Amino acid sequence: MAQKIEIFDTTLRDGEQVPGCQLRTEEKAIIARELELLGVDVIEAGFPISSPGDFLSVVEISKAVNEPVVCALTRSKKEDIDVAAEALHHAKRGRIHTGIGSSDVHIKHKFRSNRDQVLEQGVWATKYAKAKGYEVEFYAEDAGRADLVFLAQLVEAVIAAGADVVNIPDTTGYCLPNLYGKRIQYLMENVKNIDKAIISVHCHNDLGLATANTIAGLSNGARQAEVTINGIGERAGNTSLEEVAMILKTHKDLELYSNIKSERLYELSLLVSSMMRMPVQANKAIVGRNAFAHSSGIHQDGFLKHAENYEIINPSDVGVPSSSIVLTARSGRAALKHRAELLGHRVEGEELNTLYENFLVVADEKKEVTDADLVVLMASMPVLSK
Ligand code: KIV
Ligand code: ZN
C-alpha cells in the first residue's frame, strides 16, 4: 500500500534567507494561508531568536493557519528554545526544530568542539525543547558529510531523548543520489529505535541534485521531505516542492504519495515569485514559463496529434492555464473573470467589481497585467476562494 510523505515547507525560513527576498509579516501570512490550501503538512515559519521580525512572523503564521503544524527553528541553545516556544504560543500544533552540526568539519571548525560534546548538547536541546510541550524535530546539520557511524549514534540518542522527527540535511548539497539514499538506508537499518521517529530529508541544490537526493532518501525510508516553492533558498536553493509533489504523483511505482493539491502549484509559484521579487527561470520544471511550451515543428506536430507524445503531465494538473488572453487597462470584467477562472477562482458580483477596480490600478501602472499580478491581487482579497 502506498505510504504518505509529509511535506514540510520551508519557503518562509530557508527560502526567505535569500538576499533581497525578505518578506513583510503580512506577506508571509498570505503565503502561509496559501500553503495550507495547497495541503502542506508542516510550515517552517521562521527562526524566532534571529530578529523581532522573525519572531512576529512565527506568531502571526501560528494564528493564520489551522491544519499545518507550525515550526520554529532554533540552535541547540536555551535562549533560542525559550524564544521559539514563546513565539509558537498560538499554534494549534507547534514544533520546535532544534539541532547542531554533525560533520567533523562543522564540529571542529564551527563549534571548535568534539563529537561527544556535540552529542551531549543535541540530547540536552532535544529534552529541553520537548519539555516545552511541543513536537520536536532534531536536525543533524551537514549530515551529508558526517561520519555515518557517529550520525547513527546521534540519531539514536536524540530519538531516545524524545525527538519526534529527525532531519538528515545535506546542508552543502554535496551528496550524490545513490550515496544519500544509502545514508538513509544505513540509518533505517542500524538505529535501534528508528521506528519511534520520522526521518526527514532536507537537501540543497549546490550540484543540481536536491530533488534527486530527496527522492533517493524517500525511496530508502524517509517519510518527510523539506522543500520550498520554486526551490528557492540559500545559494543554489533547496529542493523544489512542486518537483517532489509531481514526481510522487507521476511515479506511482514509488508507492508514495503526498496531500499536495497539485492544481494550486502554478498559482502559488507565481505568488511567491512576485512577493519575493525572484523570477522563475523559464525552463524550470513544472512551473517555468516554457515547462509546457512546444516550439519545434516536429514536437508541435506530435503534440497536436496526441498530447502525451511530448507531455508527461497535463498542464491543468498543476494549474497552468492554456489560454493566452492578454489583460490590459482596456480589458473588461469578462476577460478578467475568464482569466481568474483559468487560475481556478470563480469571481462574481461585488467580488468581481472589487477585483476589477484593483486590477485597473495595476493595469494603469503596467502595460500588461500578468498571471503573477492577478494572483497577488486575488491573494490580498481573503474572501476569494477556489
Ligand atoms: O540546511 C540545513 O542544514 C538547514 C538546517 C538548519 C535544518 O537548513
Ligand atoms: Zn537548509
mmCIF file of C-alpha atoms and ligand atoms in Angstrom:
data_model
loop_
_atom_site.group_PDB
_atom_site.id
_atom_site.type_symbol
_atom_site.label_atom_id
_atom_site.label_comp_id
_atom_site.label_asym_id
_atom_site.label_seq_id
_atom_site.Cartn_x
_atom_site.Cartn_y
_atom_site.Cartn_z
ATOM 1 C CA MET A 1 0.000 0.000 0.000
ATOM 2 C CA ALA A 2 1.276 3.500 -0.844
ATOM 3 C CA GLN A 3 2.753 5.398 2.070
ATOM 4 C CA LYS A 4 2.182 9.055 2.922
ATOM 5 C CA ILE A 5 5.054 11.565 2.669
ATOM 6 C CA GLU A 6 4.769 14.575 4.981
ATOM 7 C CA ILE A 7 5.502 17.786 3.093
ATOM 8 C CA PHE A 8 7.457 20.244 5.268
ATOM 9 C CA ASP A 9 7.586 23.627 3.569
ATOM 10 C CA THR A 10 10.470 25.942 4.495
ATOM 11 C CA THR A 11 9.868 28.714 1.913
ATOM 12 C CA LEU A 12 9.320 31.186 4.748
ATOM 13 C CA ARG A 13 12.510 30.191 6.626
ATOM 14 C CA ASP A 14 15.258 28.630 4.470
ATOM 15 C CA GLY A 15 13.723 30.176 1.315
ATOM 16 C CA GLU A 16 13.461 33.599 2.837
ATOM 17 C CA GLN A 17 17.176 33.627 3.757
ATOM 18 C CA VAL A 18 17.930 34.561 0.124
ATOM 19 C CA PRO A 19 19.323 38.118 -0.049
ATOM 20 C CA GLY A 20 16.717 40.538 -1.403
ATOM 21 C CA CYS A 21 13.812 38.120 -0.899
ATOM 22 C CA GLN A 22 12.757 39.229 2.581
ATOM 23 C CA LEU A 23 9.009 39.453 3.101
ATOM 24 C CA ARG A 24 6.839 41.538 5.387
ATOM 25 C CA THR A 25 4.892 39.664 8.060
ATOM 26 C CA GLU A 26 1.554 40.253 6.248
ATOM 27 C CA GLU A 27 3.024 38.786 3.053
ATOM 28 C CA LYS A 28 4.272 35.746 4.972
ATOM 29 C CA ALA A 29 0.811 35.222 6.463
ATOM 30 C CA ILE A 30 -0.732 35.353 2.963
ATOM 31 C CA ILE A 31 1.749 32.750 1.674
ATOM 32 C CA ALA A 32 1.193 30.583 4.776
ATOM 33 C CA ARG A 33 -2.574 30.546 4.149
ATOM 34 C CA GLU A 34 -1.949 29.537 0.528
ATOM 35 C CA LEU A 35 0.423 26.774 1.696
ATOM 36 C CA GLU A 36 -2.354 25.496 3.923
ATOM 37 C CA LEU A 37 -4.750 25.429 0.949
ATOM 38 C CA LEU A 38 -2.048 23.641 -1.063
ATOM 39 C CA GLY A 39 -2.085 20.876 1.532
ATOM 40 C CA VAL A 40 1.373 21.063 3.134
ATOM 41 C CA ASP A 41 1.705 19.232 6.462
ATOM 42 C CA VAL A 42 4.268 21.499 8.149
ATOM 43 C CA ILE A 43 5.133 25.184 7.650
ATOM 44 C CA GLU A 44 8.517 26.335 8.925
ATOM 45 C CA ALA A 45 7.622 29.915 9.808
ATOM 46 C CA GLY A 46 10.965 31.379 10.885
ATOM 47 C CA PHE A 47 13.901 31.489 13.290
ATOM 48 C CA PRO A 48 12.374 33.491 16.162
ATOM 49 C CA ILE A 49 15.537 34.478 18.020
ATOM 50 C CA SER A 50 17.182 35.825 14.863
ATOM 51 C CA SER A 51 15.122 39.069 14.742
ATOM 52 C CA PRO A 52 11.928 40.676 16.089
ATOM 53 C CA GLY A 53 10.509 40.358 12.552
ATOM 54 C CA ASP A 54 11.042 36.585 12.500
ATOM 55 C CA PHE A 55 9.529 36.284 15.977
ATOM 56 C CA LEU A 56 6.437 38.209 14.866
ATOM 57 C CA SER A 57 6.127 36.114 11.705
ATOM 58 C CA VAL A 58 6.016 32.895 13.723
ATOM 59 C CA VAL A 59 3.339 34.441 15.977
ATOM 60 C CA GLU A 60 1.207 35.657 13.051
ATOM 61 C CA ILE A 61 1.548 32.469 10.998
ATOM 62 C CA SER A 62 0.578 30.455 14.088
ATOM 63 C CA LYS A 63 -2.628 32.492 14.220
ATOM 64 C CA ALA A 64 -3.200 32.418 10.452
ATOM 65 C CA VAL A 65 -3.291 28.664 9.813
ATOM 66 C CA ASN A 66 -5.252 25.806 11.376
ATOM 67 C CA GLU A 67 -4.257 22.475 9.868
ATOM 68 C CA PRO A 68 -0.491 22.509 9.260
ATOM 69 C CA VAL A 69 1.998 22.127 12.079
ATOM 70 C CA VAL A 70 3.829 25.444 12.571
ATOM 71 C CA CYS A 71 7.552 25.015 13.087
ATOM 72 C CA ALA A 72 10.183 27.372 14.544
ATOM 73 C CA LEU A 73 13.943 26.951 14.073
ATOM 74 C CA THR A 74 16.488 27.138 16.896
ATOM 75 C CA ARG A 75 20.109 26.311 17.592
ATOM 76 C CA SER A 76 20.785 23.908 20.478
ATOM 77 C CA LYS A 77 20.711 26.840 22.887
ATOM 78 C CA LYS A 78 18.471 27.573 25.853
ATOM 79 C CA GLU A 79 17.656 31.158 24.805
ATOM 80 C CA ASP A 80 16.744 30.088 21.237
ATOM 81 C CA ILE A 81 14.406 27.367 22.509
ATOM 82 C CA ASP A 82 12.790 29.676 25.089
ATOM 83 C CA VAL A 83 12.062 32.320 22.446
ATOM 84 C CA ALA A 84 10.777 29.752 19.906
ATOM 85 C CA ALA A 85 8.425 28.255 22.496
ATOM 86 C CA GLU A 86 7.031 31.716 23.235
ATOM 87 C CA ALA A 87 6.580 32.523 19.524
ATOM 88 C CA LEU A 88 4.635 29.274 18.984
ATOM 89 C CA HIS A 89 2.162 30.055 21.756
ATOM 90 C CA HIS A 90 -0.799 30.498 19.347
ATOM 91 C CA ALA A 91 -0.017 27.473 17.162
ATOM 92 C CA LYS A 92 -2.731 24.810 17.107
ATOM 93 C CA ARG A 93 0.127 22.325 16.652
ATOM 94 C CA GLY A 94 3.636 23.682 17.186
ATOM 95 C CA ARG A 95 7.048 22.156 16.519
ATOM 96 C CA ILE A 96 10.491 23.216 17.701
ATOM 97 C CA HIS A 97 13.191 22.444 15.120
ATOM 98 C CA THR A 98 16.433 22.307 17.040
ATOM 99 C CA GLY A 99 19.801 20.839 16.137
ATOM 100 C CA ILE A 100 23.549 21.071 15.789
ATOM 101 C CA GLY A 101 26.306 20.344 13.265
ATOM 102 C CA SER A 102 27.126 16.654 12.857
ATOM 103 C CA SER A 103 30.042 16.536 10.375
ATOM 104 C CA ASP A 104 33.628 16.724 11.602
ATOM 105 C CA VAL A 105 34.098 19.892 9.560
ATOM 106 C CA HIS A 106 31.306 21.609 11.494
ATOM 107 C CA ILE A 107 32.277 20.051 14.828
ATOM 108 C CA LYS A 108 35.915 21.165 14.552
ATOM 109 C CA HIS A 109 35.726 24.409 12.599
ATOM 110 C CA LYS A 110 32.301 25.797 13.512
ATOM 111 C CA PHE A 111 31.837 24.668 17.117
ATOM 112 C CA ARG A 112 35.543 24.045 17.997
ATOM 113 C CA SER A 113 34.199 21.050 19.856
ATOM 114 C CA ASN A 114 34.288 17.257 19.664
ATOM 115 C CA ARG A 115 31.767 14.515 18.836
ATOM 116 C CA ASP A 116 30.969 13.673 22.493
ATOM 117 C CA GLN A 117 30.170 17.264 23.391
ATOM 118 C CA VAL A 118 28.040 17.754 20.274
ATOM 119 C CA LEU A 119 26.060 14.612 21.050
ATOM 120 C CA GLU A 120 25.544 15.729 24.649
ATOM 121 C CA GLN A 121 24.408 19.218 23.529
ATOM 122 C CA GLY A 122 21.980 17.739 20.969
ATOM 123 C CA VAL A 123 20.435 15.417 23.546
ATOM 124 C CA TRP A 124 20.150 18.263 26.054
ATOM 125 C CA ALA A 125 18.469 20.561 23.483
ATOM 126 C CA THR A 126 16.000 17.837 22.455
ATOM 127 C CA LYS A 127 14.957 17.207 26.072
ATOM 128 C CA TYR A 128 14.747 20.923 26.833
ATOM 129 C CA ALA A 129 12.585 21.578 23.746
ATOM 130 C CA LYS A 130 10.402 18.553 24.483
ATOM 131 C CA ALA A 131 9.751 19.820 28.000
ATOM 132 C CA LYS A 132 8.125 22.921 26.434
ATOM 133 C CA GLY A 133 5.249 20.685 25.350
ATOM 134 C CA TYR A 134 5.715 20.949 21.564
ATOM 135 C CA GLU A 135 6.642 18.363 18.946
ATOM 136 C CA VAL A 136 10.409 18.263 18.480
ATOM 137 C CA GLU A 137 12.320 17.859 15.248
ATOM 138 C CA PHE A 138 16.097 17.499 15.551
ATOM 139 C CA TYR A 139 18.397 18.470 12.628
ATOM 140 C CA ALA A 140 21.868 16.965 12.316
ATOM 141 C CA GLU A 141 23.330 19.811 10.279
ATOM 142 C CA ASP A 142 25.683 18.777 7.428
ATOM 143 C CA ALA A 143 24.637 15.149 7.858
ATOM 144 C CA GLY A 144 25.505 14.635 4.172
ATOM 145 C CA ARG A 145 29.214 14.819 5.102
ATOM 146 C CA ALA A 146 29.047 13.370 8.640
ATOM 147 C CA ASP A 147 30.746 10.156 9.733
ATOM 148 C CA LEU A 148 27.959 7.624 9.292
ATOM 149 C CA VAL A 149 28.605 5.648 12.485
ATOM 150 C CA PHE A 150 28.610 8.863 14.555
ATOM 151 C CA LEU A 151 25.493 10.101 12.733
ATOM 152 C CA ALA A 152 23.680 6.875 13.654
ATOM 153 C CA GLN A 153 24.715 7.296 17.337
ATOM 154 C CA LEU A 154 23.475 10.891 17.337
ATOM 155 C CA VAL A 155 20.153 9.954 15.710
ATOM 156 C CA GLU A 156 19.609 7.121 18.206
ATOM 157 C CA ALA A 157 20.431 9.393 21.160
ATOM 158 C CA VAL A 158 18.082 12.229 20.138
ATOM 159 C CA ILE A 159 15.237 9.781 19.452
ATOM 160 C CA ALA A 160 15.787 8.326 22.938
ATOM 161 C CA ALA A 161 15.683 11.919 24.252
ATOM 162 C CA GLY A 162 12.228 12.418 22.684
ATOM 163 C CA ALA A 163 12.703 13.695 19.113
ATOM 164 C CA ASP A 164 9.561 13.009 17.059
ATOM 165 C CA VAL A 165 11.275 13.745 13.740
ATOM 166 C CA VAL A 166 14.971 13.611 12.826
ATOM 167 C CA ASN A 167 16.161 15.695 9.899
ATOM 168 C CA ILE A 168 19.194 14.478 7.911
ATOM 169 C CA PRO A 169 20.177 17.603 5.948
ATOM 170 C CA ASP A 170 22.575 17.645 3.043
ATOM 171 C CA THR A 171 23.342 21.221 4.066
ATOM 172 C CA THR A 172 26.041 21.831 1.460
ATOM 173 C CA GLY A 173 24.383 19.947 -1.409
ATOM 174 C CA TYR A 174 27.393 17.618 -1.565
ATOM 175 C CA CYS A 175 25.821 14.154 -1.838
ATOM 176 C CA LEU A 176 25.132 12.045 -4.907
ATOM 177 C CA PRO A 177 21.664 10.441 -5.001
ATOM 178 C CA ASN A 178 22.840 6.838 -4.509
ATOM 179 C CA LEU A 179 25.105 7.852 -1.588
ATOM 180 C CA TYR A 180 22.462 9.985 0.106
ATOM 181 C CA GLY A 181 19.944 7.153 -0.340
ATOM 182 C CA LYS A 182 22.435 4.726 1.226
ATOM 183 C CA ARG A 183 22.894 7.075 4.220
ATOM 184 C CA ILE A 184 19.168 6.952 4.882
ATOM 185 C CA GLN A 185 19.108 3.181 4.367
ATOM 186 C CA TYR A 186 22.020 2.781 6.834
ATOM 187 C CA LEU A 187 20.142 4.792 9.471
ATOM 188 C CA MET A 188 16.937 2.802 8.888
ATOM 189 C CA GLU A 189 18.872 -0.450 9.372
ATOM 190 C CA ASN A 190 21.250 0.496 12.188
ATOM 191 C CA VAL A 191 19.431 2.884 14.528
ATOM 192 C CA LYS A 192 17.659 0.607 17.050
ATOM 193 C CA ASN A 193 14.810 2.994 17.917
ATOM 194 C CA ILE A 194 14.288 4.327 14.362
ATOM 195 C CA ASP A 195 10.631 3.223 14.414
ATOM 196 C CA LYS A 196 9.951 5.803 17.157
ATOM 197 C CA ALA A 197 10.585 8.791 14.858
ATOM 198 C CA ILE A 198 10.060 10.028 11.318
ATOM 199 C CA ILE A 199 13.206 10.523 9.250
ATOM 200 C CA SER A 200 13.188 13.733 7.235
ATOM 201 C CA VAL A 201 15.210 14.733 4.165
ATOM 202 C CA HIS A 202 16.395 18.315 3.617
ATOM 203 C CA CYS A 203 18.560 18.788 0.530
ATOM 204 C CA HIS A 204 20.347 21.754 -1.021
ATOM 205 C CA ASN A 205 20.928 22.203 -4.720
ATOM 206 C CA ASP A 206 24.609 23.158 -4.999
ATOM 207 C CA LEU A 207 25.229 20.400 -7.566
ATOM 208 C CA GLY A 208 21.709 20.483 -9.018
ATOM 209 C CA LEU A 209 20.845 17.243 -7.179
ATOM 210 C CA ALA A 210 18.464 18.412 -4.450
ATOM 211 C CA THR A 211 15.327 16.821 -5.908
ATOM 212 C CA ALA A 212 17.146 13.621 -6.947
ATOM 213 C CA ASN A 213 18.646 13.297 -3.445
ATOM 214 C CA THR A 214 15.268 13.911 -1.814
ATOM 215 C CA ILE A 215 13.643 11.177 -3.889
ATOM 216 C CA ALA A 216 16.568 8.821 -3.096
ATOM 217 C CA GLY A 217 16.039 9.495 0.627
ATOM 218 C CA LEU A 218 12.288 8.898 0.392
ATOM 219 C CA SER A 219 12.829 5.687 -1.581
ATOM 220 C CA ASN A 220 15.020 4.438 1.261
ATOM 221 C CA GLY A 221 12.615 5.026 4.113
ATOM 222 C CA ALA A 222 12.487 8.763 4.920
ATOM 223 C CA ARG A 223 8.870 9.876 5.339
ATOM 224 C CA GLN A 224 9.137 13.670 5.390
ATOM 225 C CA ALA A 225 10.503 15.945 2.621
ATOM 226 C CA GLU A 226 11.688 19.505 3.375
ATOM 227 C CA VAL A 227 11.096 21.722 0.361
ATOM 228 C CA THR A 228 10.457 25.260 -0.859
ATOM 229 C CA ILE A 229 8.213 26.756 -3.529
ATOM 230 C CA ASN A 230 10.229 27.276 -6.749
ATOM 231 C CA GLY A 231 13.185 25.641 -4.965
ATOM 232 C CA ILE A 232 14.277 28.990 -3.526
ATOM 233 C CA GLY A 233 16.819 29.010 -0.727
ATOM 234 C CA GLU A 234 20.415 29.666 0.317
ATOM 235 C CA ARG A 235 22.965 29.680 -2.553
ATOM 236 C CA ALA A 236 21.632 27.370 -5.322
ATOM 237 C CA GLY A 237 18.447 26.756 -3.360
ATOM 238 C CA ASN A 238 16.537 23.936 -1.676
ATOM 239 C CA THR A 239 14.562 21.023 -3.069
ATOM 240 C CA SER A 240 11.576 22.313 -5.014
ATOM 241 C CA LEU A 241 8.153 21.408 -3.601
ATOM 242 C CA GLU A 242 6.460 21.255 -6.987
ATOM 243 C CA GLU A 243 9.054 18.812 -8.358
ATOM 244 C CA VAL A 244 8.732 16.402 -5.421
ATOM 245 C CA ALA A 245 4.919 16.597 -5.451
ATOM 246 C CA MET A 246 4.732 15.867 -9.180
ATOM 247 C CA ILE A 247 7.323 13.077 -9.059
ATOM 248 C CA LEU A 248 5.256 11.322 -6.383
ATOM 249 C CA LYS A 249 2.097 11.853 -8.443
ATOM 250 C CA THR A 250 3.638 10.778 -11.763
ATOM 251 C CA HIS A 251 5.614 7.768 -10.472
ATOM 252 C CA LYS A 252 3.017 5.581 -8.803
ATOM 253 C CA ASP A 253 5.696 2.851 -8.861
ATOM 254 C CA LEU A 254 7.373 4.600 -5.898
ATOM 255 C CA GLU A 255 4.278 3.732 -3.826
ATOM 256 C CA LEU A 256 4.492 7.083 -2.059
ATOM 257 C CA TYR A 257 2.006 9.954 -2.069
ATOM 258 C CA SER A 258 1.558 13.439 -0.619
ATOM 259 C CA ASN A 259 -1.532 15.506 0.165
ATOM 260 C CA ILE A 260 -0.489 18.325 -2.180
ATOM 261 C CA LYS A 261 -3.354 19.692 -4.301
ATOM 262 C CA SER A 262 -1.244 19.985 -7.411
ATOM 263 C CA GLU A 263 -3.731 22.193 -9.323
ATOM 264 C CA ARG A 264 -2.696 25.035 -6.988
ATOM 265 C CA LEU A 265 1.046 24.794 -7.710
ATOM 266 C CA TYR A 266 1.327 27.260 -10.589
ATOM 267 C CA GLU A 267 -0.590 29.994 -8.807
ATOM 268 C CA LEU A 268 1.465 29.686 -5.629
ATOM 269 C CA SER A 269 4.672 29.655 -7.644
ATOM 270 C CA LEU A 270 3.654 32.987 -9.206
ATOM 271 C CA LEU A 271 2.665 34.440 -5.843
ATOM 272 C CA VAL A 272 5.974 33.531 -4.184
ATOM 273 C CA SER A 273 7.983 34.703 -7.179
ATOM 274 C CA SER A 274 6.205 38.093 -7.221
ATOM 275 C CA MET A 275 6.274 38.706 -3.496
ATOM 276 C CA MET A 276 9.930 37.690 -3.212
ATOM 277 C CA ARG A 277 10.916 39.507 -6.424
ATOM 278 C CA MET A 278 12.610 36.304 -7.542
ATOM 279 C CA PRO A 279 11.811 35.384 -11.168
ATOM 280 C CA VAL A 280 11.333 31.707 -12.012
ATOM 281 C CA GLN A 281 13.690 30.537 -14.755
ATOM 282 C CA ALA A 282 11.758 29.903 -17.994
ATOM 283 C CA ASN A 283 12.798 26.238 -18.221
ATOM 284 C CA LYS A 284 12.143 25.448 -14.536
ATOM 285 C CA ALA A 285 10.432 22.049 -14.271
ATOM 286 C CA ILE A 286 6.657 22.129 -13.567
ATOM 287 C CA VAL A 287 6.190 25.918 -13.136
ATOM 288 C CA GLY A 288 8.579 27.597 -15.604
ATOM 289 C CA ARG A 289 7.114 29.664 -18.463
ATOM 290 C CA ASN A 290 8.330 27.071 -21.005
ATOM 291 C CA ALA A 291 7.506 23.947 -18.987
ATOM 292 C CA PHE A 292 4.517 23.228 -21.258
ATOM 293 C CA ALA A 293 5.549 25.172 -24.385
ATOM 294 C CA HIS A 294 6.365 23.274 -27.546
ATOM 295 C CA SER A 295 8.355 25.190 -30.122
ATOM 296 C CA SER A 296 9.996 22.887 -32.648
ATOM 297 C CA GLY A 297 7.872 21.874 -35.641
ATOM 298 C CA ILE A 298 8.332 18.135 -35.006
ATOM 299 C CA HIS A 299 7.265 18.488 -31.374
ATOM 300 C CA GLN A 300 4.304 20.720 -32.241
ATOM 301 C CA ASP A 301 3.109 18.249 -34.833
ATOM 302 C CA GLY A 302 3.473 15.288 -32.453
ATOM 303 C CA PHE A 303 1.869 17.207 -29.594
ATOM 304 C CA LEU A 304 -1.140 18.216 -31.696
ATOM 305 C CA LYS A 305 -1.662 14.605 -32.788
ATOM 306 C CA HIS A 306 -1.607 13.356 -29.220
ATOM 307 C CA ALA A 307 -0.509 15.489 -26.206
ATOM 308 C CA GLU A 308 1.082 12.503 -24.467
ATOM 309 C CA ASN A 309 3.639 12.269 -27.270
ATOM 310 C CA TYR A 310 5.508 15.154 -25.629
ATOM 311 C CA GLU A 311 3.837 15.787 -22.270
ATOM 312 C CA ILE A 312 4.071 13.553 -19.207
ATOM 313 C CA ILE A 313 1.987 15.955 -17.110
ATOM 314 C CA ASN A 314 -1.284 17.571 -18.099
ATOM 315 C CA PRO A 315 -0.765 21.353 -17.551
ATOM 316 C CA SER A 316 -4.168 21.602 -15.860
ATOM 317 C CA ASP A 317 -2.909 19.147 -13.192
ATOM 318 C CA VAL A 318 -0.558 21.867 -11.965
ATOM 319 C CA GLY A 319 -2.938 24.773 -12.642
ATOM 320 C CA VAL A 320 -1.251 26.087 -15.789
ATOM 321 C CA PRO A 321 -3.902 27.770 -17.971
ATOM 322 C CA SER A 322 -3.560 27.072 -21.665
ATOM 323 C CA SER A 323 -5.247 30.228 -22.961
ATOM 324 C CA SER A 324 -3.230 33.348 -23.734
ATOM 325 C CA ILE A 325 -5.633 36.270 -23.374
ATOM 326 C CA VAL A 326 -3.610 39.413 -22.628
ATOM 327 C CA LEU A 327 -5.006 41.634 -19.876
ATOM 328 C CA THR A 328 -4.528 45.417 -20.164
ATOM 329 C CA ALA A 329 -6.315 48.551 -18.912
ATOM 330 C CA ARG A 330 -8.620 48.125 -21.939
ATOM 331 C CA SER A 331 -9.829 44.716 -20.799
ATOM 332 C CA GLY A 332 -13.307 44.374 -19.385
ATOM 333 C CA ARG A 333 -14.746 42.400 -16.474
ATOM 334 C CA ALA A 334 -15.454 39.413 -18.748
ATOM 335 C CA ALA A 335 -11.795 38.969 -19.700
ATOM 336 C CA LEU A 336 -10.723 39.418 -16.079
ATOM 337 C CA LYS A 337 -13.330 36.898 -14.871
ATOM 338 C CA HIS A 338 -12.221 34.416 -17.554
ATOM 339 C CA ARG A 339 -8.546 34.753 -16.618
ATOM 340 C CA ALA A 340 -9.350 34.402 -12.878
ATOM 341 C CA GLU A 341 -11.333 31.238 -13.698
ATOM 342 C CA LEU A 342 -8.380 29.794 -15.609
ATOM 343 C CA LEU A 343 -6.374 30.347 -12.444
ATOM 344 C CA GLY A 344 -9.054 28.475 -10.501
ATOM 345 C CA HIS A 345 -11.096 31.355 -8.970
ATOM 346 C CA ARG A 346 -14.805 31.872 -9.649
ATOM 347 C CA VAL A 347 -15.413 35.620 -9.143
ATOM 348 C CA GLU A 348 -18.873 37.158 -9.461
ATOM 349 C CA GLY A 349 -20.917 40.250 -8.481
ATOM 350 C CA GLU A 350 -19.386 42.529 -5.859
ATOM 351 C CA GLU A 351 -16.205 40.462 -5.609
ATOM 352 C CA LEU A 352 -15.666 40.874 -9.343
ATOM 353 C CA ASN A 353 -16.279 44.645 -9.087
ATOM 354 C CA THR A 354 -13.699 44.982 -6.315
ATOM 355 C CA LEU A 355 -11.198 42.812 -8.142
ATOM 356 C CA TYR A 356 -11.785 44.844 -11.308
ATOM 357 C CA GLU A 357 -11.185 48.172 -9.516
ATOM 358 C CA ASN A 358 -7.915 46.857 -8.031
ATOM 359 C CA PHE A 359 -6.999 45.403 -11.407
ATOM 360 C CA LEU A 360 -7.427 48.783 -13.148
ATOM 361 C CA VAL A 361 -4.999 50.401 -10.707
ATOM 362 C CA VAL A 362 -2.325 47.853 -11.615
ATOM 363 C CA ALA A 363 -3.256 47.949 -15.314
ATOM 364 C CA ASP A 364 -2.803 51.736 -15.375
ATOM 365 C CA GLU A 365 0.708 51.327 -13.970
ATOM 366 C CA LYS A 366 1.799 48.479 -16.248
ATOM 367 C CA LYS A 367 1.225 47.741 -19.911
ATOM 368 C CA GLU A 368 0.123 44.177 -19.288
ATOM 369 C CA VAL A 369 -1.313 42.530 -16.165
ATOM 370 C CA THR A 370 0.297 39.123 -15.901
ATOM 371 C CA ASP A 371 -0.941 35.969 -14.150
ATOM 372 C CA ALA A 372 1.531 36.794 -11.387
ATOM 373 C CA ASP A 373 -0.020 40.267 -10.862
ATOM 374 C CA LEU A 374 -3.500 38.740 -10.821
ATOM 375 C CA VAL A 375 -2.540 36.101 -8.299
ATOM 376 C CA VAL A 376 -1.170 38.801 -5.952
ATOM 377 C CA LEU A 377 -4.374 40.856 -6.383
ATOM 378 C CA MET A 378 -6.581 37.852 -5.603
ATOM 379 C CA ALA A 379 -4.490 36.721 -2.638
ATOM 380 C CA SER A 380 -4.987 40.131 -0.973
ATOM 381 C CA MET A 381 -8.779 39.563 -1.136
ATOM 382 C CA PRO A 382 -9.283 36.897 1.554
ATOM 383 C CA VAL A 383 -12.955 36.370 0.636
ATOM 384 C CA LEU A 384 -11.966 34.856 -2.701
ATOM 385 C CA SER A 385 -11.944 31.103 -2.534
ATOM 386 C CA LYS A 386 -11.449 28.360 -5.095
HETATM 387 O O1 KIV B 1 20.443 23.139 5.510
HETATM 388 C C1 KIV B 1 20.356 22.940 6.737
HETATM 389 O O2 KIV B 1 21.109 22.180 7.340
HETATM 390 C C2 KIV B 1 19.308 23.660 7.453
HETATM 391 C C3 KIV B 1 19.089 23.280 8.883
HETATM 392 C C4 KIV B 1 19.087 24.488 9.758
HETATM 393 C C5 KIV B 1 17.848 22.476 9.017
HETATM 394 O O3 KIV B 1 18.601 24.472 6.881
HETATM 395 ZN ZN ZN B 2 18.763 24.216 4.690
#
